[in-house]
Tab-separated table of C-alpha atoms and ligand atoms in Angstrom:
chain	number	residue	atom	x	y	z
A	6	MET	CA	-23.122	-21.915	-6.106
A	7	ALA	CA	-19.593	-20.881	-5.261
A	8	ARG	CA	-17.258	-23.640	-4.264
A	9	LYS	CA	-16.762	-23.929	-0.542
A	10	LYS	CA	-13.402	-22.516	0.424
A	11	SER	CA	-11.039	-24.271	2.750
A	12	GLU	CA	-9.998	-22.661	6.015
A	13	LYS	CA	-6.565	-22.019	4.613
A	14	GLU	CA	-7.879	-20.265	1.548
A	15	VAL	CA	-10.163	-18.081	3.615
A	16	ILE	CA	-7.269	-16.929	5.757
A	17	GLN	CA	-5.153	-16.427	2.688
A	18	GLU	CA	-7.712	-14.120	1.178
A	19	LEU	CA	-8.585	-12.228	4.307
A	20	GLY	CA	-5.360	-12.055	6.192
A	21	VAL	CA	-2.759	-10.545	3.929
A	22	ASN	CA	-2.368	-7.556	1.721
A	23	GLU	CA	-0.927	-8.303	-1.659
A	24	GLN	CA	0.382	-4.795	-2.185
A	25	THR	CA	4.112	-4.234	-2.269
A	26	PRO	CA	5.564	-1.848	0.295
A	27	ARG	CA	5.722	0.829	-2.369
A	28	GLU	CA	2.056	0.407	-3.196
A	29	ILE	CA	1.092	0.606	0.453
A	30	VAL	CA	3.049	3.824	0.851
A	31	GLU	CA	1.354	5.221	-2.236
A	32	GLU	CA	-2.004	4.440	-0.739
A	33	LEU	CA	-1.073	6.190	2.507
A	34	ASN	CA	0.250	9.130	0.511
A	35	LYS	CA	-3.267	9.863	-0.595
A	36	TYR	CA	-4.132	10.910	2.924
A	37	ILE	CA	-0.971	11.725	4.819
A	38	VAL	CA	1.607	14.290	3.887
A	39	GLY	CA	5.250	13.455	4.518
A	40	GLN	CA	6.178	11.147	7.422
A	41	ASP	CA	7.893	8.830	4.977
A	42	ASP	CA	9.764	6.841	7.610
A	43	ALA	CA	6.625	5.887	9.451
A	44	LYS	CA	4.835	4.952	6.264
A	45	LYS	CA	7.785	2.900	5.164
A	46	SER	CA	8.038	0.870	8.318
A	47	VAL	CA	4.353	0.044	8.490
A	48	ALA	CA	4.494	-0.922	4.825
A	49	ILE	CA	7.417	-3.248	5.501
A	50	ALA	CA	5.636	-4.748	8.479
A	51	LEU	CA	2.604	-5.498	6.330
A	52	ARG	CA	4.730	-7.015	3.612
A	53	ASN	CA	6.451	-9.198	6.167
A	54	ARG	CA	3.069	-10.675	6.913
A	55	TRP	CA	2.764	-11.650	3.295
A	56	ARG	CA	6.295	-13.055	3.281
A	57	SER	CA	5.882	-15.172	6.373
A	58	ARG	CA	2.733	-16.620	4.900
A	59	LYS	CA	4.924	-18.161	2.224
A	60	LEU	CA	7.344	-19.800	4.619
A	61	ALA	CA	7.377	-23.435	5.589
A	62	ASP	CA	5.460	-24.121	8.782
A	63	ASP	CA	8.440	-24.900	10.972
A	64	ILE	CA	10.292	-21.684	10.245
A	65	ARG	CA	7.180	-19.534	10.100
A	66	ASP	CA	6.396	-20.156	13.735
A	67	ASP	CA	9.715	-18.661	14.713
A	68	VAL	CA	9.323	-15.550	12.641
A	69	ILE	CA	7.762	-13.136	15.049
A	70	PRO	CA	6.606	-9.747	13.844
A	71	LYS	CA	8.791	-6.773	14.719
A	72	ASN	CA	6.625	-4.346	16.582
A	73	ILE	CA	6.825	-0.670	15.760
A	74	LEU	CA	6.952	2.370	18.008
A	75	MET	CA	6.010	5.643	16.331
A	76	ILE	CA	7.244	8.741	18.055
A	77	GLY	CA	6.234	12.245	17.088
A	78	SER	CA	4.827	15.324	18.682
A	79	THR	CA	1.145	16.006	18.754
A	80	GLY	CA	-0.817	16.530	15.546
A	81	VAL	CA	1.746	15.223	13.077
A	82	GLY	CA	-0.241	12.276	11.799
A	83	LYS	CA	0.294	9.289	14.090
A	84	THR	CA	-3.339	8.530	14.662
A	85	GLU	CA	-4.105	9.442	11.076
A	86	ILE	CA	-1.691	6.776	9.861
A	87	ALA	CA	-3.425	4.257	12.090
A	88	ARG	CA	-6.851	5.250	10.786
A	89	ARG	CA	-5.811	4.944	7.171
A	90	LEU	CA	-3.997	1.715	7.808
A	91	ALA	CA	-7.139	0.299	9.339
A	92	LYS	CA	-9.041	0.898	6.102
A	93	LEU	CA	-6.237	-0.506	4.025
A	94	VAL	CA	-5.351	-3.756	5.726
A	95	LYS	CA	-7.316	-6.837	5.000
A	96	ALA	CA	-6.437	-8.245	8.399
A	97	PRO	CA	-8.302	-7.833	11.669
A	98	PHE	CA	-7.169	-4.507	13.048
A	99	VAL	CA	-7.960	-2.755	16.296
A	100	LYS	CA	-6.894	0.649	17.420
A	101	VAL	CA	-6.959	1.241	21.130
A	102	GLU	CA	-5.984	4.050	23.400
A	103	ALA	CA	-3.590	2.966	26.084
A	104	THR	CA	-5.159	5.446	28.480
A	105	LYS	CA	-8.438	3.539	28.412
A	106	PHE	CA	-6.922	0.641	30.238
A	107	THR	CA	-6.207	0.104	33.855
A	108	GLU	CA	-4.454	-2.489	35.827
A	109	VAL	CA	-6.590	-5.509	36.559
A	110	GLY	CA	-8.843	-4.739	39.461
A	111	TYR	CA	-9.066	-1.012	38.806
A	112	VAL	CA	-11.912	0.756	37.122
A	113	GLY	CA	-11.505	0.701	33.352
A	114	ARG	CA	-11.084	-1.914	30.684
A	115	ASP	CA	-8.714	-4.772	31.155
A	116	VAL	CA	-6.039	-5.268	28.574
A	117	GLU	CA	-7.215	-8.680	27.443
A	118	SER	CA	-10.352	-7.086	26.071
A	119	ILE	CA	-8.171	-5.849	23.188
A	120	ILE	CA	-7.713	-9.394	22.004
A	121	ARG	CA	-11.376	-10.115	22.479
A	122	ASP	CA	-12.185	-7.099	20.308
A	123	LEU	CA	-9.721	-8.310	17.707
A	124	MET	CA	-11.451	-11.662	17.703
A	125	GLN	CA	-14.844	-10.037	17.221
A	126	ILE	CA	-13.498	-8.302	14.150
A	127	ALA	CA	-11.930	-11.492	12.826
A	128	VAL	CA	-15.209	-13.332	13.302
A	129	ARG	CA	-17.092	-10.613	11.498
A	130	MET	CA	-14.646	-10.769	8.590
A	131	VAL	CA	-14.839	-14.517	8.245
A	132	ARG	CA	-18.587	-14.490	8.602
A	133	ARG	CA	-18.914	-11.899	5.871
A	134	GLN	CA	-16.778	-14.017	3.605
A	135	LYS	CA	-18.798	-17.139	4.328
A	136	THR	CA	-22.016	-15.223	3.815
A	137	ASP	CA	-20.738	-14.317	0.388
A	138	GLU	CA	-20.141	-17.940	-0.390
A	139	VAL	CA	-23.665	-19.006	0.475
A	140	LYS	CA	-25.234	-15.891	-1.003
A	141	GLU	CA	-26.932	-17.556	-3.932
A	142	LYS	CA	-28.369	-20.391	-1.914
A	143	ALA	CA	-29.544	-17.962	0.746
A	144	ALA	CA	-31.208	-15.833	-1.903
A	145	GLU	CA	-33.045	-18.852	-3.273
A	146	ASN	CA	-34.261	-19.830	0.161
A	147	ALA	CA	-35.299	-16.284	0.895
A	148	THR	CA	-37.374	-16.168	-2.269
A	149	GLU	CA	-39.197	-19.322	-1.229
A	150	ARG	CA	-39.953	-17.814	2.138
A	151	LEU	CA	-41.157	-14.618	0.535
A	152	LEU	CA	-43.465	-16.707	-1.607
A	153	ASP	CA	-44.736	-18.489	1.487
A	154	ILE	CA	-45.729	-15.115	2.855
A	155	LEU	CA	-47.125	-13.680	-0.355
A	156	VAL	CA	-48.992	-16.808	-1.429
A	157	PRO	CA	-50.180	-18.327	1.799
A	158	GLU	CA	-50.897	-21.984	1.265
A	159	PRO	CA	-52.221	-23.555	4.382
A	160	LYS	CA	-51.483	-27.070	3.157
A	161	ARG	CA	-47.961	-26.332	2.163
A	162	THR	CA	-46.735	-24.241	5.065
A	163	GLN	CA	-44.526	-26.180	7.373
A	164	ASN	CA	-46.604	-25.559	10.383
A	165	PRO	CA	-45.311	-27.911	13.076
A	166	LEU	CA	-48.827	-28.278	14.425
A	167	SER	CA	-50.230	-29.459	11.144
A	168	LYS	CA	-47.425	-31.979	10.983
A	169	LEU	CA	-48.227	-33.214	14.443
A	170	PHE	CA	-51.935	-33.390	14.061
A	171	GLY	CA	-52.317	-33.659	10.354
A	172	GLY	CA	-51.703	-37.356	10.048
A	173	GLY	CA	-47.993	-37.293	9.145
A	174	ASN	CA	-46.151	-38.588	6.141
A	175	ASP	CA	-48.627	-40.770	4.417
A	176	HIS	CA	-50.839	-37.757	4.132
A	177	GLU	CA	-48.471	-35.483	2.323
A	178	PRO	CA	-48.093	-36.923	-1.151
A	179	VAL	CA	-51.827	-36.766	-1.588
A	180	GLU	CA	-51.771	-33.139	-0.557
A	181	GLU	CA	-49.027	-32.246	-2.983
A	182	LYS	CA	-50.902	-33.705	-5.866
A	183	ALA	CA	-54.168	-32.158	-4.921
A	184	GLU	CA	-52.855	-28.648	-4.740
A	185	GLU	CA	-50.545	-28.749	-7.680
A	186	PRO	CA	-52.549	-27.265	-10.518
A	187	ALA	CA	-54.217	-24.257	-8.953
A	188	ASP	CA	-51.855	-23.184	-6.145
A	189	ASN	CA	-48.635	-23.721	-7.938
A	190	ALA	CA	-49.758	-21.552	-10.765
A	191	GLY	CA	-50.361	-18.735	-8.292
A	192	ARG	CA	-47.015	-19.252	-6.689
A	193	GLU	CA	-45.232	-19.301	-10.034
A	194	PHE	CA	-47.050	-16.195	-11.165
A	195	ILE	CA	-45.930	-14.323	-8.067
A	196	ARG	CA	-42.438	-15.732	-8.435
A	197	LYS	CA	-42.197	-14.150	-11.860
A	198	ARG	CA	-43.518	-10.848	-10.607
A	199	LEU	CA	-41.006	-10.937	-7.774
A	200	ALA	CA	-38.171	-11.668	-10.139
A	201	SER	CA	-39.129	-8.810	-12.406
A	202	GLY	CA	-38.869	-6.427	-9.462
A	203	LYS	CA	-42.478	-5.266	-9.732
A	204	MET	CA	-43.299	-6.030	-6.126
A	205	GLU	CA	-40.400	-4.426	-4.325
A	206	ASP	CA	-42.490	-1.686	-2.725
A	207	GLN	CA	-45.372	-3.836	-1.622
A	208	VAL	CA	-45.707	-3.926	2.161
A	209	ILE	CA	-45.970	-7.237	3.943
A	210	ASP	CA	-46.020	-8.534	7.492
A	211	LEU	CA	-42.765	-10.157	8.425
A	212	GLU	CA	-42.030	-12.145	11.529
A	213	VAL	CA	-38.618	-11.008	12.752
A	214	ALA	CA	-36.476	-12.014	15.678
A	215	ASP	CA	-36.513	-9.541	18.525
A	216	HIS	CA	-32.899	-8.715	19.191
A	217	ALA	CA	-33.372	-6.771	22.388
A	218	LYS	CA	-30.622	-7.795	24.750
A	219	PRO	CA	-31.534	-6.715	28.236
A	220	MET	CA	-28.200	-7.728	29.701
A	221	VAL	CA	-25.948	-5.455	27.666
A	222	GLY	CA	-23.813	-3.169	29.709
A	223	MET	CA	-24.252	-4.801	33.034
A	224	PHE	CA	-20.767	-6.191	33.102
A	225	SER	CA	-18.943	-4.126	30.540
A	226	GLY	CA	-16.185	-1.876	31.712
A	227	SER	CA	-15.053	-4.237	34.387
A	228	SER	CA	-12.690	-7.119	34.478
A	229	LEU	CA	-15.758	-9.291	34.449
A	230	GLU	CA	-16.199	-8.220	30.886
A	231	SER	CA	-15.469	-11.552	29.288
A	232	MET	CA	-17.684	-13.281	31.765
A	233	GLY	CA	-20.372	-10.818	30.879
A	234	ASP	CA	-20.024	-11.767	27.238
A	235	ASN	CA	-20.387	-15.423	27.900
A	236	LEU	CA	-23.174	-14.952	30.346
A	237	GLN	CA	-25.053	-12.892	27.842
A	238	ASP	CA	-24.730	-15.584	25.224
A	239	MET	CA	-25.805	-18.228	27.669
A	240	ILE	CA	-28.832	-16.294	28.727
A	241	SER	CA	-29.913	-15.423	25.228
A	242	SER	CA	-29.536	-19.032	24.198
A	243	VAL	CA	-31.797	-20.348	26.946
A	244	MET	CA	-34.353	-17.608	26.633
A	245	PRO	CA	-37.097	-18.411	24.165
A	246	LYS	CA	-36.516	-16.698	20.841
A	247	ARG	CA	-38.875	-13.802	20.770
A	248	THR	CA	-40.291	-12.603	17.523
A	249	ARG	CA	-42.417	-9.683	16.549
A	250	LYS	CA	-44.282	-8.637	13.440
A	251	ARG	CA	-42.908	-5.847	11.335
A	252	LYS	CA	-44.464	-4.143	8.380
A	253	VAL	CA	-41.806	-3.978	5.715
A	254	THR	CA	-41.547	-3.696	1.963
A	255	VAL	CA	-40.723	-6.764	-0.058
A	256	ALA	CA	-37.297	-5.293	-0.764
A	257	VAL	CA	-36.501	-4.954	2.936
A	258	ALA	CA	-38.038	-8.315	3.763
A	259	ARG	CA	-35.848	-9.979	1.173
A	260	LYS	CA	-32.750	-8.495	2.789
A	261	ILE	CA	-33.779	-9.683	6.233
A	262	LEU	CA	-34.690	-13.138	5.007
A	263	GLU	CA	-31.484	-13.511	3.024
A	264	GLN	CA	-29.559	-12.635	6.157
A	265	GLU	CA	-31.473	-15.181	8.204
A	266	GLU	CA	-31.083	-17.874	5.603
A	267	ALA	CA	-27.369	-17.199	5.247
A	268	GLU	CA	-26.973	-17.572	8.981
A	269	LYS	CA	-28.640	-20.953	8.832
A	270	LEU	CA	-26.265	-22.079	6.111
A	271	ILE	CA	-23.106	-21.001	7.882
A	272	ASP	CA	-21.363	-23.260	10.322
A	273	MET	CA	-20.532	-20.941	13.192
A	274	GLU	CA	-18.077	-23.338	14.752
A	275	GLU	CA	-16.060	-23.368	11.579
A	276	VAL	CA	-16.218	-19.582	11.435
A	277	ALA	CA	-14.876	-19.359	14.969
A	278	GLU	CA	-11.998	-21.711	14.240
A	279	THR	CA	-11.005	-19.861	11.099
A	280	ALA	CA	-11.306	-16.534	12.875
A	281	VAL	CA	-9.013	-17.624	15.686
A	282	GLN	CA	-6.377	-18.500	13.121
A	283	LEU	CA	-6.906	-15.272	11.282
A	284	ALA	CA	-6.530	-13.182	14.437
A	285	GLU	CA	-3.470	-15.126	15.553
A	286	ARG	CA	-1.686	-14.999	12.224
A	287	SER	CA	-2.693	-11.664	10.817
A	288	GLY	CA	-4.080	-9.547	13.633
A	289	ILE	CA	-2.755	-6.035	14.126
A	290	VAL	CA	-3.167	-3.987	17.285
A	291	PHE	CA	-2.498	-0.277	17.300
A	292	PHE	CA	-1.765	1.187	20.727
A	293	ASP	CA	-2.271	4.911	20.588
A	294	GLU	CA	-1.113	7.320	23.286
A	295	ILE	CA	1.289	4.770	24.675
A	296	ASP	CA	3.381	7.560	26.195
A	297	LYS	CA	0.521	8.343	28.529
A	298	VAL	CA	1.163	5.157	30.449
A	299	ALA	CA	4.906	5.688	30.599
A	300	VAL	CA	6.150	7.088	33.877
A	301	LYS	CA	9.503	7.890	35.249
A	302	GLY	CA	10.648	6.755	38.653
A	303	SER	CA	7.927	7.668	41.085
A	304	SER	CA	5.592	4.991	42.259
A	305	SER	CA	2.685	6.578	43.993
A	306	GLY	CA	-0.773	7.785	43.108
A	307	PRO	CA	-2.054	7.127	39.620
A	308	ASP	CA	1.384	5.984	38.501
A	309	VAL	CA	0.961	2.658	40.191
A	310	SER	CA	-1.872	1.968	37.866
A	311	ARG	CA	0.003	3.226	34.807
A	312	GLU	CA	2.930	0.954	35.393
A	313	GLY	CA	0.427	-1.751	36.100
A	314	VAL	CA	-1.065	-1.208	32.670
A	315	GLN	CA	2.347	-1.665	31.117
A	316	ARG	CA	2.831	-4.877	33.078
A	317	ASP	CA	-0.536	-6.065	31.855
A	318	ILE	CA	0.241	-5.153	28.262
A	319	LEU	CA	3.541	-6.978	28.393
A	320	PRO	CA	2.351	-10.592	28.278
A	321	ILE	CA	0.048	-9.803	25.396
A	322	VAL	CA	2.794	-8.173	23.388
A	323	GLU	CA	5.220	-10.852	24.390
A	324	GLY	CA	2.950	-13.704	23.471
A	325	SER	CA	0.376	-15.311	25.684
A	326	THR	CA	-2.969	-16.975	25.386
A	327	VAL	CA	-6.154	-15.023	25.911
A	328	MET	CA	-9.454	-16.747	26.446
A	329	THR	CA	-12.235	-15.477	24.246
A	330	LYS	CA	-15.681	-16.810	23.708
A	331	TYR	CA	-14.526	-18.211	20.392
A	332	GLY	CA	-11.709	-20.123	21.984
A	333	PRO	CA	-8.176	-19.422	23.183
A	334	VAL	CA	-6.177	-16.965	21.086
A	335	LYS	CA	-2.388	-16.956	21.071
A	336	THR	CA	-0.903	-13.501	20.699
A	337	ASP	CA	2.630	-14.443	19.607
A	338	HIS	CA	2.191	-13.437	15.974
A	339	ILE	CA	-0.008	-10.429	16.380
A	340	LEU	CA	1.658	-7.254	15.137
A	341	PHE	CA	1.686	-4.362	17.577
A	342	ILE	CA	2.186	-0.788	16.519
A	343	ALA	CA	2.398	1.757	19.291
A	344	ALA	CA	2.392	5.517	18.993
A	345	GLY	CA	2.942	8.374	21.339
A	346	ALA	CA	3.980	11.992	21.446
A	347	PHE	CA	6.471	11.398	24.246
A	348	HIS	CA	6.469	15.047	25.192
A	349	THR	CA	7.230	14.547	28.841
A	350	ALA	CA	7.945	10.868	29.080
A	351	LYS	CA	10.496	9.202	26.844
A	352	PRO	CA	10.419	5.745	25.334
A	353	SER	CA	13.024	4.847	27.936
A	354	ASP	CA	10.470	5.609	30.637
A	355	LEU	CA	8.479	2.604	29.558
A	356	ILE	CA	9.296	-0.464	31.578
A	357	PRO	CA	12.373	-2.078	30.032
A	358	GLU	CA	10.646	-5.304	29.126
A	359	LEU	CA	8.113	-3.392	27.098
A	360	GLN	CA	10.725	-1.209	25.406
A	361	GLY	CA	12.387	-4.348	24.171
A	362	ARG	CA	9.187	-5.505	22.527
A	363	PHE	CA	9.127	-2.536	20.173
A	364	PRO	CA	12.390	-2.901	18.313
A	365	ILE	CA	11.479	-0.661	15.392
A	366	ARG	CA	11.419	3.018	16.266
A	367	VAL	CA	10.267	5.611	13.803
A	368	GLU	CA	10.168	9.295	14.290
A	369	LEU	CA	7.502	11.504	12.798
A	370	LYS	CA	8.746	14.927	11.939
A	371	SER	CA	7.403	18.256	12.971
A	372	LEU	CA	5.379	19.809	10.198
A	373	GLN	CA	6.724	22.737	8.200
A	374	LYS	CA	5.033	25.437	6.201
A	375	GLU	CA	5.226	23.408	2.991
A	376	ASP	CA	3.666	20.425	4.716
A	377	PHE	CA	0.797	22.578	5.909
A	378	GLU	CA	0.178	23.845	2.402
A	379	LYS	CA	-0.059	20.306	1.150
A	380	ILE	CA	-2.193	19.145	4.059
A	381	LEU	CA	-4.658	21.915	3.307
A	382	THR	CA	-5.112	20.962	-0.302
A	383	GLU	CA	-3.708	17.612	-1.360
A	384	PRO	CA	-5.075	14.698	0.656
A	385	GLN	CA	-8.350	13.172	-0.389
A	386	ASN	CA	-10.949	15.192	1.488
A	387	ALA	CA	-8.384	17.739	2.580
A	388	LEU	CA	-9.589	20.480	4.905
A	389	ILE	CA	-10.102	23.067	2.186
A	390	LYS	CA	-12.161	20.625	0.178
A	391	GLN	CA	-14.267	19.880	3.220
A	392	TYR	CA	-15.093	23.525	3.787
A	393	LYS	CA	-15.818	24.058	0.117
A	394	GLU	CA	-18.242	21.171	0.030
A	395	LEU	CA	-19.919	22.235	3.256
A	396	LEU	CA	-20.610	25.720	1.963
A	397	LYS	CA	-21.655	24.429	-1.415
A	398	THR	CA	-24.651	22.874	0.296
A	399	GLU	CA	-25.778	26.450	0.990
A	400	GLY	CA	-25.270	27.348	-2.632
A	401	LEU	CA	-22.113	29.307	-1.939
A	402	ASP	CA	-18.868	28.652	-3.771
A	403	ILE	CA	-15.717	29.611	-1.978
A	404	ASP	CA	-12.456	29.900	-3.734
A	405	PHE	CA	-8.958	30.340	-2.403
A	406	GLU	CA	-6.892	32.593	-4.584
A	407	GLY	CA	-3.227	33.125	-5.113
A	408	GLU	CA	-1.280	33.285	-1.924
A	409	ALA	CA	-4.196	32.639	0.414
A	410	ILE	CA	-3.318	29.030	1.164
A	411	GLY	CA	0.341	29.898	1.566
A	412	ARG	CA	-0.549	32.590	4.082
A	413	ILE	CA	-2.636	30.212	6.151
A	414	ALA	CA	0.163	27.650	6.165
A	415	GLU	CA	2.674	30.266	7.175
A	416	MET	CA	0.542	31.490	10.029
A	417	ALA	CA	-0.059	27.982	11.249
A	418	PHE	CA	3.648	27.416	11.333
A	419	ASP	CA	4.341	30.710	13.093
A	420	VAL	CA	1.719	30.213	15.745
A	421	ASN	CA	3.010	26.697	16.378
A	422	GLU	CA	6.479	28.154	16.855
A	423	GLN	CA	5.400	30.916	19.197
A	424	SER	CA	2.979	29.150	21.405
A	425	GLU	CA	2.630	25.416	21.343
A	426	ASP	CA	3.299	23.058	18.481
A	427	ILE	CA	0.030	21.267	17.948
A	428	GLY	CA	0.921	20.243	14.412
A	429	ALA	CA	-1.757	20.118	11.749
A	430	ARG	CA	-4.477	20.646	14.320
A	431	ARG	CA	-3.503	24.319	14.141
A	432	LEU	CA	-4.921	24.394	10.653
A	433	HIS	CA	-8.308	23.434	11.964
A	434	THR	CA	-8.412	26.306	14.414
A	435	LEU	CA	-7.085	28.798	11.882
A	436	LEU	CA	-9.512	27.833	9.145
A	437	GLU	CA	-12.438	27.832	11.486
A	438	LYS	CA	-11.586	31.354	12.565
A	439	LEU	CA	-10.914	32.465	9.009
A	440	LEU	CA	-14.242	31.272	7.720
A	441	GLU	CA	-16.284	32.113	10.779
A	442	ASP	CA	-18.156	35.055	9.260
A	443	ILE	CA	-18.672	33.402	5.911
A	444	SER	CA	-20.020	30.314	7.630
A	445	PHE	CA	-22.397	32.447	9.627
A	446	ASP	CA	-23.558	34.650	6.788
A	447	ALA	CA	-23.668	32.099	3.972
A	448	PRO	CA	-27.448	31.590	3.887
A	449	ASP	CA	-28.074	35.353	3.877
A	450	MET	CA	-25.467	35.953	1.216
A	451	VAL	CA	-27.093	33.423	-1.046
A	452	LYS	CA	-30.489	34.946	-0.417
A	453	GLU	CA	-29.137	38.287	-1.527
A	454	GLY	CA	-27.871	36.776	-4.731
A	455	LYS	CA	-24.204	36.374	-3.852
A	456	THR	CA	-23.176	32.873	-4.807
A	457	SER	CA	-19.421	32.970	-4.649
A	458	VAL	CA	-16.732	34.359	-2.393
A	459	SER	CA	-13.077	34.384	-3.116
A	460	ILE	CA	-10.542	34.434	-0.378
A	461	ASN	CA	-7.208	36.027	-1.082
A	462	ALA	CA	-4.106	36.714	0.965
A	463	ALA	CA	-5.431	40.104	1.989
A	464	TYR	CA	-8.570	38.556	3.423
A	465	VAL	CA	-6.500	36.039	5.356
A	466	ASP	CA	-4.354	38.818	6.759
A	467	GLU	CA	-7.333	40.895	7.674
A	468	ARG	CA	-9.014	38.070	9.514
A	469	LEU	CA	-6.055	36.440	11.182
A	470	LYS	CA	-2.944	38.534	11.219
A	471	GLU	CA	-3.620	40.471	14.407
A	472	ILE	CA	-4.496	37.362	16.300
A	473	ALA	CA	-1.592	35.364	14.957
A	474	LYS	CA	0.910	38.108	15.737
A	475	ASN	CA	-0.261	38.592	19.269
A	476	ARG	CA	0.975	35.676	21.292
A	477	ASP	CA	-1.370	36.244	24.217
A	478	LEU	CA	-4.313	36.470	21.923
A	479	SER	CA	-3.419	33.486	19.770
A	480	GLN	CA	-2.965	31.288	22.778
A	481	PHE	CA	-6.631	31.656	23.492
A	482	ILE	CA	-8.139	31.914	20.090
A	483	LEU	CA	-6.094	29.727	17.803
B	16	ATP	N1	1.124	14.462	7.913
B	16	ATP	C1	-0.167	14.730	7.860
B	16	ATP	N2	-0.829	14.702	6.685
B	16	ATP	C2	-2.146	14.974	6.626
B	16	ATP	N3	-2.896	15.310	7.660
B	16	ATP	C3	-2.304	15.368	8.861
B	16	ATP	C4	-0.923	15.083	9.018
B	16	ATP	N4	-0.604	15.216	10.313
B	16	ATP	C5	-1.736	15.547	10.935
B	16	ATP	N5	-2.764	15.648	10.078
B	16	ATP	C6	-4.127	16.017	10.428
B	16	ATP	O1	-4.107	16.648	11.721
B	16	ATP	C7	-5.040	16.098	12.608
B	16	ATP	C8	-4.361	15.510	13.809
B	16	ATP	O2	-3.501	14.442	13.438
B	16	ATP	P1	-3.358	13.096	14.273
B	16	ATP	O3	-4.635	12.780	14.949
B	16	ATP	O4	-2.779	12.065	13.410
B	16	ATP	O5	-2.302	13.553	15.354
B	16	ATP	P2	-1.390	12.643	16.291
B	16	ATP	O6	-0.042	12.594	15.693
B	16	ATP	O7	-2.056	11.359	16.566
B	16	ATP	O8	-1.335	13.560	17.609
B	16	ATP	P3	-1.515	13.159	19.160
B	16	ATP	O9	-0.159	12.838	19.667
B	16	ATP	O10	-2.022	14.437	19.767
B	16	ATP	O11	-2.460	12.052	19.258
B	16	ATP	C9	-5.826	15.085	11.800
B	16	ATP	O12	-7.018	15.706	11.382
B	16	ATP	C10	-4.966	14.785	10.600
B	16	ATP	O13	-5.757	14.549	9.488
B	17	MG	MG1	-3.091	10.640	18.193
């Protein structure tokens, strides 16, 4: 069995990325075209986590992460960077939309729920790690329980009733001896068959816990949210554990039993403590659409609430303690990355205190024709690849020839110039329009024996040029 890891080691493994800033940028490059400044600053921020981990305790506490504000018009990759970062970081990471929150007392989620969500993620991470550590032991225990089911042995089962009424301890040794020859042979025979994987598809009756939680949702979406959480836990802990019988294959049963056994072996209190540390030290919160809560001057109507949201965000960004069901979480060392288009509002329209908490500003650039060309083809699962794969499922191969991609990119750029700049999202609308007929006809084409279509510049022009040229038309269609 794997050696039990100390709290510190667990955090070490989970909390920080070992990659150098350059490696992090390379990873992001696989998905996002350009926007080097933004990539660079998030990479530095991540590396700073790794650096501060190496500091002596007394200085480390004073090193507070420098929060980042990403500014760039719509569709240039802000949210995409956040999404990719989320997959990349080994730390607890939440991405939230600032618009989802309202001032305490209004309808909507309260800001502290962000930290509670972060904690949930941290707990899940630590629990997964601990589950890994006890995996072997859990698997052993699960096998024994499988054997109990497959080779029912009335004398051996740990039926509490038989213990109560069966005469107790002095009785047992006799039992053991008596059953040994015959029963054990059966059990061992089945054990071998199990191990050889010959019984995986056999269906058995398994007693499983009934996880129905009737209380879910009653409190969510209000500022009573956290109370709801706790209440739910309280109620489910006093309610008798309900179980029901399920017919499952041995393979599925083993999974369920391993999970149950692992849970028994894990000390949840320890998990909670480690998770609090992990969230405090390594947590990252991404605030998307932060500009939507920035307002200038006026103080009536919905704006009251928006400024209120900023005031609520402030203590969390600044460093405060949030109560969660796993214990109090200090937010001082959590890294915040905010992003917004800032089309109408400017960063200076945020309340000054909040502006000051985002010292690093990075600008994401408007996308050019060359960027569009790359976005169409280069990233892993780029748009063109997606369409190709989708149509391949029909048996139709589509191919983009010569200048076709260049033409699409050019049109996207032109339409963005003429009407509104919606960044790379324009590519989605253009491609959808371009491939509309092919998408519709694909099954029929294949039926008639046509298995490939190639799209050249002329086809792109034919399908899109009129629309793209005509501003009134493109405003509606593209
Ligand atoms: N630089 C880029 N590289 C690759 N894909 C991009 C890039 N910019 C945008 N995209 C693609 O365009 C779409 C929209 O991008 P994203 O959601 O990141 O926009 P955003 O900057 O968050 O805009 P908004 O301000 O409207 O939220 C996504 O599908 C994304 O994959
Ligand atoms: Mg976005």
